[in-house]
Coordinates of C-alpha atoms (C1' of nucleotides) in Angstrom, one line a residue:
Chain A
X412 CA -29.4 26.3 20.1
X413 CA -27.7 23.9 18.0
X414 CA -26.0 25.5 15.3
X415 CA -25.6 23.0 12.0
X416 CA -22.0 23.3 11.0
X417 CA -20.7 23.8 7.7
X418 CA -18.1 20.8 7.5
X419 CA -14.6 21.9 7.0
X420 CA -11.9 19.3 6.4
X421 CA -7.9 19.5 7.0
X422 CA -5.5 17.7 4.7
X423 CA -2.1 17.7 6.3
X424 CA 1.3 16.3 5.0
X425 CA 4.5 16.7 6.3
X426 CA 6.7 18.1 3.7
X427 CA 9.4 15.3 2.5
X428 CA 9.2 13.7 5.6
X429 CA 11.9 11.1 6.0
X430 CA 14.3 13.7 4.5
X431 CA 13.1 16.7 6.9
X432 CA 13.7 14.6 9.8
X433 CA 17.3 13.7 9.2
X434 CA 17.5 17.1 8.8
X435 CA 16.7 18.0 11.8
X436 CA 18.4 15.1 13.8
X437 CA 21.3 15.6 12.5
X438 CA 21.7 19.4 11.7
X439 CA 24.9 19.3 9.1
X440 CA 22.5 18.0 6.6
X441 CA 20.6 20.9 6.9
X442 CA 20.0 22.9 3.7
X443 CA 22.0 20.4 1.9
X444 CA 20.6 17.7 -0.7
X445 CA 19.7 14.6 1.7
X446 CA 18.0 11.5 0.1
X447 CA 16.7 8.7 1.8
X448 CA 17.0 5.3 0.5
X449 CA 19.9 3.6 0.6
X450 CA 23.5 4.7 -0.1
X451 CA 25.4 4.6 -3.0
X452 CA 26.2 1.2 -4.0
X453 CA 23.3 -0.2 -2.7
X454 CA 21.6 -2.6 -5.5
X455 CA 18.4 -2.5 -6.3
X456 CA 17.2 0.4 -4.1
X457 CA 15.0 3.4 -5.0
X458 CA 14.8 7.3 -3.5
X459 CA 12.0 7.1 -0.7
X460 CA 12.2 10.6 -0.1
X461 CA 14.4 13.3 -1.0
X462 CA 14.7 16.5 0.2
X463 CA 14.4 20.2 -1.0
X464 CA 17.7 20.6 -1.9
X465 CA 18.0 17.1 -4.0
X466 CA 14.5 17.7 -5.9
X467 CA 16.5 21.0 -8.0
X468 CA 18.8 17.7 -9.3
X469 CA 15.9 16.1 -10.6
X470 CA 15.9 13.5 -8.2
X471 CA 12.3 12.5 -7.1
X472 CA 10.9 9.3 -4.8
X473 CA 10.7 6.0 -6.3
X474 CA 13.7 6.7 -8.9
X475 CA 16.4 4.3 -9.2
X476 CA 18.7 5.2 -6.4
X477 CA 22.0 4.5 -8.9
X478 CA 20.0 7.4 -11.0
X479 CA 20.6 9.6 -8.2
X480 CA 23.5 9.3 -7.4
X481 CA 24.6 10.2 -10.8
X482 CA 22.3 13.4 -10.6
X483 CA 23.6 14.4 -7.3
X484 CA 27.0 12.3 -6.5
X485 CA 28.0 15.1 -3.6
X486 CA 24.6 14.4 -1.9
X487 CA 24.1 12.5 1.7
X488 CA 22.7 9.6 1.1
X489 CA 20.8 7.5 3.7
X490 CA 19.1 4.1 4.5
X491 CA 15.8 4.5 5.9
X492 CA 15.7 4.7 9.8
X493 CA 11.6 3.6 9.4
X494 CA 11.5 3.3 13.4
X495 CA 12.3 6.8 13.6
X496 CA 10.0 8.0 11.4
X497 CA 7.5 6.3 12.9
X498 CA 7.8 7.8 16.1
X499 CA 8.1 11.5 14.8
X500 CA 4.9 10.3 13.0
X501 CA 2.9 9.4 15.7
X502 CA 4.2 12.0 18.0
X503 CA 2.8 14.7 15.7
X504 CA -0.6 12.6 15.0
X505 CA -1.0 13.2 19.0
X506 CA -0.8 17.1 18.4
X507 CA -3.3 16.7 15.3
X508 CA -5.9 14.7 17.8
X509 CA -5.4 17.8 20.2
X510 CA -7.2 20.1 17.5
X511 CA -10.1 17.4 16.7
X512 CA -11.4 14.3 18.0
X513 CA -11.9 12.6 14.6
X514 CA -8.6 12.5 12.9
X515 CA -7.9 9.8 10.0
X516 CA -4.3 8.9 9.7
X517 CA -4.0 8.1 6.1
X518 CA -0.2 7.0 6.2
X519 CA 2.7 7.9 7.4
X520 CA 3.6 10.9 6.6
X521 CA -0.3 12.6 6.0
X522 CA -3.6 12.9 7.9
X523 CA -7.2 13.9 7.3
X524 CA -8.7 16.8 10.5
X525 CA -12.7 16.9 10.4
X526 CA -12.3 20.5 11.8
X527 CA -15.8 21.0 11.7
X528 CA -17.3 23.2 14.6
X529 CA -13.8 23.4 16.0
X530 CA -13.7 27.4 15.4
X531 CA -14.7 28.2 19.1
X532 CA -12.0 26.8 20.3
X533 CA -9.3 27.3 17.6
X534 CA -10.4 29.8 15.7
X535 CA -11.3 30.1 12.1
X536 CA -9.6 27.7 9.7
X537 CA -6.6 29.4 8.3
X538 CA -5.8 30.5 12.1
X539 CA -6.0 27.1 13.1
X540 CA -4.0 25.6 10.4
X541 CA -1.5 28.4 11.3
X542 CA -1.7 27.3 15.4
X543 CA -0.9 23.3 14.1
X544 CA 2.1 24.4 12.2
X545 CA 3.3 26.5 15.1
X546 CA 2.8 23.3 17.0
X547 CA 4.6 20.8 14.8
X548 CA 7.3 23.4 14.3
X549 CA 8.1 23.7 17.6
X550 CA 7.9 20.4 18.5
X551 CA 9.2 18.6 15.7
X552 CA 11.0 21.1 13.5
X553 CA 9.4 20.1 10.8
X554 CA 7.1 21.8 8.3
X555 CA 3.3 20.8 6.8
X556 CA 1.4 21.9 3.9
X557 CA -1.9 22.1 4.9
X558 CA -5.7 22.1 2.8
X559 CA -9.0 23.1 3.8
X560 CA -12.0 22.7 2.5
X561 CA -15.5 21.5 2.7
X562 CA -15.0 18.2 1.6
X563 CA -12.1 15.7 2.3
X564 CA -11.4 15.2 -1.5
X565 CA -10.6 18.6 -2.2
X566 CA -8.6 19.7 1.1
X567 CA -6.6 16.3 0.2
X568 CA -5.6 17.9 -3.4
X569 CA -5.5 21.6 -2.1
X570 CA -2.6 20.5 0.4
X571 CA -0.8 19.4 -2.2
X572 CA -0.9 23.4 -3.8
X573 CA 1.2 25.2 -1.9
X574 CA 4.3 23.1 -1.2
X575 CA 6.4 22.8 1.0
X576 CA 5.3 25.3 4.9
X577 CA 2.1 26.0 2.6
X578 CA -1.4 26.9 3.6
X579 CA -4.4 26.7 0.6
X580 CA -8.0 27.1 1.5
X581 CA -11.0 26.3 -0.9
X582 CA -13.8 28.5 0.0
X583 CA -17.0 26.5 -0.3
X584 CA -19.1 26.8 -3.2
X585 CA -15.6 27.0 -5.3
X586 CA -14.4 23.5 -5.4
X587 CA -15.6 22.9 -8.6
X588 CA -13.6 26.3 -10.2
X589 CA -10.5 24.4 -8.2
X590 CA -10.5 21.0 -9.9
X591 CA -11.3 22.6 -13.1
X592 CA -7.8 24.9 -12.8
X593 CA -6.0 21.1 -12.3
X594 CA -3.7 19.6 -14.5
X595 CA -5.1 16.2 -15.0
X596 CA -2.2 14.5 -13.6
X597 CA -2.7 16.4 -10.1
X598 CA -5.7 15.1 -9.8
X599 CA -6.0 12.0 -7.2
X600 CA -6.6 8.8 -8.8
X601 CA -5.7 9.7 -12.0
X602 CA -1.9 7.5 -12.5
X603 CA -0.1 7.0 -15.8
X604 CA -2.7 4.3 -17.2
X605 CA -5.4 6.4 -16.6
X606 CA -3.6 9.7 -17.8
X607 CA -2.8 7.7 -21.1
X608 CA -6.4 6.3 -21.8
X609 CA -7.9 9.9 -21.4
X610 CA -5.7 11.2 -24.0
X611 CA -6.7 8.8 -26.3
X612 CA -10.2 9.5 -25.8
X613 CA -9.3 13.7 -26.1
X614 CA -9.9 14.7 -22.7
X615 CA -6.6 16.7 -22.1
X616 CA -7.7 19.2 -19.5
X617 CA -10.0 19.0 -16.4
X618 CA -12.6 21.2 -18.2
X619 CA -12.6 18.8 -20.5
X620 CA -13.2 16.1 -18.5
X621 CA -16.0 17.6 -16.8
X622 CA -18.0 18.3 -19.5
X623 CA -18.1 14.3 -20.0
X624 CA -21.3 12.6 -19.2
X625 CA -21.4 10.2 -16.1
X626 CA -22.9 7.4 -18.6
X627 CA -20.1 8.3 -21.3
X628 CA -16.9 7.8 -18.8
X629 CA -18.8 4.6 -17.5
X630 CA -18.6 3.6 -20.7
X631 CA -15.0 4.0 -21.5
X632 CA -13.6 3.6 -18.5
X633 CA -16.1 0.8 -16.3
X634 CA -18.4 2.2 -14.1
X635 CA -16.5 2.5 -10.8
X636 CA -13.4 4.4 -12.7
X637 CA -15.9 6.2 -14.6
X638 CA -18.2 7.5 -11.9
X639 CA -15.0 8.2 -10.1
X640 CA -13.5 10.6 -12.6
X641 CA -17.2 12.4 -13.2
X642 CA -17.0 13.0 -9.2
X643 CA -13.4 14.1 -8.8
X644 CA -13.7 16.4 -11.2
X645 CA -16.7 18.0 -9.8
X646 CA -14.6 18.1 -6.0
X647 CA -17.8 15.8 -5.1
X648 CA -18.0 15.2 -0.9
X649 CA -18.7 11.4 -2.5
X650 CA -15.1 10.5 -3.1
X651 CA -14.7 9.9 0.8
X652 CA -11.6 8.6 3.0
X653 CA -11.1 6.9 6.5
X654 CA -13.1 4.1 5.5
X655 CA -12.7 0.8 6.5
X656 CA -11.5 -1.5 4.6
X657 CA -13.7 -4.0 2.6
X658 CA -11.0 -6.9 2.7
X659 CA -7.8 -6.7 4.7
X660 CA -4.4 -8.2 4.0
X661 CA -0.8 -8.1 5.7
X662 CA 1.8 -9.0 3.3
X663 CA 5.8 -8.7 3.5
X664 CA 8.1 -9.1 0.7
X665 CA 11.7 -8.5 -0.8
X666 CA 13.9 -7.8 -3.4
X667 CA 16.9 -9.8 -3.7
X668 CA 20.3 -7.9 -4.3
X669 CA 21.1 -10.9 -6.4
X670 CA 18.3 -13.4 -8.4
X671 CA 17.3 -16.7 -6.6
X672 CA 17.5 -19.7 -8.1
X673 CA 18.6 -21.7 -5.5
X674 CA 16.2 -23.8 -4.1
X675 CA 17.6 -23.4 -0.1
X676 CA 17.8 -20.3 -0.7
X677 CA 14.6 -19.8 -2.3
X678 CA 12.6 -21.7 0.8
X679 CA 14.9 -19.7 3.9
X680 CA 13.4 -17.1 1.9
X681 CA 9.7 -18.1 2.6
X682 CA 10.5 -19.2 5.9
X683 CA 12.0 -15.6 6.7
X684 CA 8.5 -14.3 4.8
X685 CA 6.4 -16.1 6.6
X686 CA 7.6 -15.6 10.1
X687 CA 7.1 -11.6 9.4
X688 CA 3.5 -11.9 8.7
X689 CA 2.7 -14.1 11.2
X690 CA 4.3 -12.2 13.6
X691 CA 2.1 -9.3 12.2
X692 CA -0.8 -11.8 12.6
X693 CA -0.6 -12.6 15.8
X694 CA 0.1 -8.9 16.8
X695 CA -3.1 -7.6 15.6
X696 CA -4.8 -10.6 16.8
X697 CA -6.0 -11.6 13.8
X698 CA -6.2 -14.3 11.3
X699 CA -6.7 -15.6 7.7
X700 CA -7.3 -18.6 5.8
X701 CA -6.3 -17.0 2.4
X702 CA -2.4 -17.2 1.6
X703 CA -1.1 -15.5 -1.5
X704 CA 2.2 -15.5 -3.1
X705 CA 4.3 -13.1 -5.2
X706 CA 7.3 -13.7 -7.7
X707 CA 8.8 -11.1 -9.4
X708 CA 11.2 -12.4 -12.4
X709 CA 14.3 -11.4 -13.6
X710 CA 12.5 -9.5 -16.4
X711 CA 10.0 -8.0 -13.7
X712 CA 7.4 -10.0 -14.7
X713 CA 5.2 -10.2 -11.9
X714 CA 2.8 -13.0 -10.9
X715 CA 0.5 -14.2 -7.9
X716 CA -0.8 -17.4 -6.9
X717 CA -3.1 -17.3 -4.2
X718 CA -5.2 -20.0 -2.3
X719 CA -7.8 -20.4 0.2
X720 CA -8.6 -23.5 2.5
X721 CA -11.2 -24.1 5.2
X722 CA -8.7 -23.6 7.8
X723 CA -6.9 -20.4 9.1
X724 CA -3.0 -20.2 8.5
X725 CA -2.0 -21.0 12.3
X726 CA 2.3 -20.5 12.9
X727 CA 5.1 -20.1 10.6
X728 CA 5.7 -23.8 9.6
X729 CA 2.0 -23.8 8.8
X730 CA 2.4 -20.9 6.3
X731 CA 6.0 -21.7 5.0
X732 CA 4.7 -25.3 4.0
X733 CA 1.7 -23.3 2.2
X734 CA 3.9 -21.1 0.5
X735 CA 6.1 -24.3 -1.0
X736 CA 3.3 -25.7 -2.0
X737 CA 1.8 -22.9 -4.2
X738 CA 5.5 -22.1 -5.3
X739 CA 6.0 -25.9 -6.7
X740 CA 2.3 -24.6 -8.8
X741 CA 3.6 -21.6 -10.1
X742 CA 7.2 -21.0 -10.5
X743 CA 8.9 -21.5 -13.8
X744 CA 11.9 -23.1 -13.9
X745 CA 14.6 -22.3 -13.6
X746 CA 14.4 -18.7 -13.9
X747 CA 15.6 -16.1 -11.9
X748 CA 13.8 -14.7 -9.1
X749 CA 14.2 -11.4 -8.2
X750 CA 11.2 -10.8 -5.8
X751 CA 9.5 -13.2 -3.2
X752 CA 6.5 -11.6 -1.5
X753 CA 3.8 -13.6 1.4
X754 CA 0.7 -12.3 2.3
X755 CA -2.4 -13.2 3.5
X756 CA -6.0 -11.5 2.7
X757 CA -9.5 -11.6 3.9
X758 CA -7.4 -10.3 7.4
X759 CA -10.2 -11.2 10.3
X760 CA -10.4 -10.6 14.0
X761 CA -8.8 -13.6 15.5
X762 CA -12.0 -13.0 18.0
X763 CA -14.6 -14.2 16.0
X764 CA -15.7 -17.8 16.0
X765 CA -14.4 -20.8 14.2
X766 CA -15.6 -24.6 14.2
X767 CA -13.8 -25.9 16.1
X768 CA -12.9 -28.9 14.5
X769 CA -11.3 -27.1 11.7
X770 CA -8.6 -26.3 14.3
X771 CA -6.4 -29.2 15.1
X772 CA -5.5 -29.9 18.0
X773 CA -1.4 -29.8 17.0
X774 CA -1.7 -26.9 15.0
X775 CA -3.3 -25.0 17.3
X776 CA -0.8 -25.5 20.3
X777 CA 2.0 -24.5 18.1
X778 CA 0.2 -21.7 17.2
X779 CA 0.1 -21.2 21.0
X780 CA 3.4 -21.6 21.8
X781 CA 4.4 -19.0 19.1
X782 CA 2.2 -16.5 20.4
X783 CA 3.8 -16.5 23.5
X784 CA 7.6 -16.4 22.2
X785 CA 6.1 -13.2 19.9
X786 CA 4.7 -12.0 22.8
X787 CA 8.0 -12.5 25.0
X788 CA 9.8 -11.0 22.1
X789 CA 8.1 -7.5 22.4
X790 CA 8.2 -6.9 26.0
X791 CA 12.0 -7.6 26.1
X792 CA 13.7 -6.4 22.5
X793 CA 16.8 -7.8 22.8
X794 CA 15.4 -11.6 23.2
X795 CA 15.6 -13.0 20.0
X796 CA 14.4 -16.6 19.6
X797 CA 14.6 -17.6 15.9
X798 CA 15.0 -20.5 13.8
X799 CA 18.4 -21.6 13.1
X800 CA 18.3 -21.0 9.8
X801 CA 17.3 -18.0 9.7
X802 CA 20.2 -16.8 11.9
X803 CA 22.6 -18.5 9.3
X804 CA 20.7 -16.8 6.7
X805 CA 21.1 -13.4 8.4
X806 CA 24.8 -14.3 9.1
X807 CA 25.1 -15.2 5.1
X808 CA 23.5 -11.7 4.1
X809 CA 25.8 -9.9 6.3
X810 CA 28.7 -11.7 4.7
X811 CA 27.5 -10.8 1.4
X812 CA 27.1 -7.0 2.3
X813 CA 30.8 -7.1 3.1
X814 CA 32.1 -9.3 0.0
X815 CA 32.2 -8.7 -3.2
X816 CA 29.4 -10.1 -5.6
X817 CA 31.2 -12.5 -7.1
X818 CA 29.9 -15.4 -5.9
X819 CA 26.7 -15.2 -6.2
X820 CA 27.6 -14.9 -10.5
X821 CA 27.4 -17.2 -12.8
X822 CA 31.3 -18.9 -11.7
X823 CA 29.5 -18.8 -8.2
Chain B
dT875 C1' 18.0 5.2 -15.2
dC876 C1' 16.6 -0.2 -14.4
dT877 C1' 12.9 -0.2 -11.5
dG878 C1' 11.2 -0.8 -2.8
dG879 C1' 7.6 -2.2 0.2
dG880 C1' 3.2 -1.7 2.2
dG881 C1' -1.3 -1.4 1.1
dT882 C1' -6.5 -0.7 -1.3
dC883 C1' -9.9 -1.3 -4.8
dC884 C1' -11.6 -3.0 -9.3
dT885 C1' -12.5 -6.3 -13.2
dA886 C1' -13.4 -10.5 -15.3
dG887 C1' -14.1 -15.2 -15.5
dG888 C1' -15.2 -19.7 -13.4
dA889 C1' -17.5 -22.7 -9.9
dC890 C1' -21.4 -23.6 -7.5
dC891 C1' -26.1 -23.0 -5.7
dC892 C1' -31.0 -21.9 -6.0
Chain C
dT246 C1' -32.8 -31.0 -22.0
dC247 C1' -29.7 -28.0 -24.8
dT248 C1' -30.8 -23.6 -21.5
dG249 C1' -32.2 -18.1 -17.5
dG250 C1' -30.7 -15.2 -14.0
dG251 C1' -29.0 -13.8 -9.5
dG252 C1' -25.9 -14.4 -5.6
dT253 C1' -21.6 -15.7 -3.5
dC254 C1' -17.0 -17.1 -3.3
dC255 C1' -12.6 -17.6 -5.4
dT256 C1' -8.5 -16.4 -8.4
dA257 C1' -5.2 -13.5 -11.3
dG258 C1' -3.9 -9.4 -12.8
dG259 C1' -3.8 -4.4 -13.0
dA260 C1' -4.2 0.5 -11.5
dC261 C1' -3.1 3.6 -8.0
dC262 C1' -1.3 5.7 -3.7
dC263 C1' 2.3 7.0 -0.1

DNA sequence: TCTGGGGTCCTAGGACCC
DNA sequence: TCTGGGGTCCTAGGACCC
């Protein structure tokens, strides 16, 4: 009676996402070069996504948006409308859950089906990748490139074939023969570092990596990099997605048009920080007791401090005196600051129990209070209660949109 | 060309405990 | 008394991905 299924997995990513939906909400960018992430002008910004049309420039995501511009100066250029994309997002993850119940949403734009024992209803796999598409399509007006194959790894890299409106399937038993045909650099996992280090070792092509021995790539690259690369290259079910993760964190951060150095500045910075990631905090009901900050320097040096104490972070004064604290620790003075970043890790449900006498009795009710205004906040969106100096702050960033850069120079 | 923002996982060393 | 080994927690930095 009950049939064992051979598992069949469906990668599917929208194809430049941001870009395809301005595209379709605003149809006089259609078939033209669109690319999302700021417009020209804009310091400091970098392509998010750019569209068909822009990619025969050269221009690519995460380039230097002044780059693209030169590449492509007749081209529409766009700040990101994220709460758009979001909803066209989530809107086509409801379709996906209509063709299985376990779908992974692995981010925005891209999603893992477990289509197993789903042909019944839908079909065999390439006619139900063919009925999602139709869905989306009509929908959405968008297009997805779509893998399948027996194991999530695999249907992740086939997706990634055929691009963009694309369909690839991997029959099972020839995953394997499909790594092996890979450039190394298509392979998942494998970045620039990694790329680099295998060169030097002379493993230039996927056959040659797979003809490594598990104990050898531990060896040169650590064992959990190592046993990695001996699996990916074998299309192994082991490499697995969806999982949950082993220690969450929730983090905001941003690049200044111009370097801090001030130290108002510097702290209305933190304060601005800190209220995002509480706000997330108390959104997802949850809670921490590890803070860590970022600065990026004017050279792009990077560096974090990070501490932990006995007692959860509670409200945003809590967390923006935390963040002073570890900046007086770590910053070198007086240089410039490009970047400030706050986060906080080891993420836990807010549900689970704490001593109680690590929670304060003042702390606590201010962490009350602020719950309620976030929660007041959400159901009505234009109430805005903020601190005062963060409206001044917002007032002073619109001001500098609008005037020139002078004075934040050197004369300034 | 001059480099976003949100994440996850790994490594290595140190502290501390048994 | 001159030195083991395992476990856990913490920190800083790095690689990678979308």
């Amino acid at each position: 009676m009950n049939r064992i299924y051979e598992p069949v997995f469906f990668h599917i990513d929208l194809d430049a996402f941001f870009a395809s939906v301005e595209q379709h909400d605003h149809p006089e960018y259609r078939s033209k070069p669109v690319i999302v992430g700021g417009i020209p002008g804009d310091r400091r910004a970098v392509v998010s996504t750019a569209s068909y049309e822009a990619r025969k420039y050269g221009i690519h995501s995460a380039m230097p948006l002044s780059r693209a511009v030169e590449l492509c100066p007749g081209g529409i250029f766009l700040r990101s409308n994220h709460r758009r994309y979001s909803e066209v997002s989530h809107q086509i993850m409801e379709i996906f859950s209509e063709f299985s119940p376990s779908v992974i949403r692995m981010s925005i734009d891209e999603a893992f089906i477990d289509a197993t024992g789903t042909e019944r209803l839908f079909g065999p796999p390439l006619e139900a990748a063919q009925k999602i598409k139709r869905r989306i399509r009509e929908e959405t007006g968008l297009t997805v490139s779509i893998g399948i194959a027996g194991t999530m790894y695999v249907a992740k890299i086939a997706s990634g074939y055929k691009k963009p409106d694309g369909i690839t399937i991997v029959p099972k038993g020839a995953e394997e023969e499909f790594m092996l045909s890979l450039p190394l650099e298509k392979i998942w996992g494998i970045g620039e570092k990694t790329l680099d280090r295998l060169k030097k070792a002379g493993i230039f092509t996927a056959k040659e990596l797979h003809e490594k021995s598990l104990n050898l790539l531990a060896a040169l690259f650590g064992e959990s990099t190592g046993r990695f690369l001996y699996n990916a290259v074998r299309g192994s079910k082991e490499i697995v997605f969806g999982e949950e993760a082993k220690n969450r964190s929730i983090s905001a951060e941003r690049t200044y048009r111009f370097d801090l150095t001030d130290r108002y500045d510097i702290e209305t910075a933190f304060m601005e920080l800190s209220e995002q990631v509480i706000w997330r905090l108390h959104k997802e009901n949850a809670r921490s007791r590890t803070v860590v900050l970022k600065i990026r320097y004017d050279d792009f040096r990077t560096v974090t401090v990070q501490e932990s104490s006995d007692v959860p972070v509670t409200n945003t004064d809590d967390l923006f005196e935390r963040c002073k604290q570890l900046f007086s620790k770590k910053y070198e003075s007086p240089r410039g600051i490009r970047l400030l970043g706050v986060g906080v890790s080891n993420v836990e449900d807010a549900d689970t129990p704490v001593q109680a006498e690590l929670f304060e009795s003042g702390s606590a009710k201010k962490a009350r209070l602020e719950k309620a205004i976030f929660d007041m906040e959400r159901k009505n969106q234009s109430l805005k209660i903020r601190k005062a100096r963060l409206l001044a702050s917002s007032r002073s960033a619109t001001e500098e949109e609008q005037n020139s850069p002078s004075h934040h120079g050197l004369n300034g």
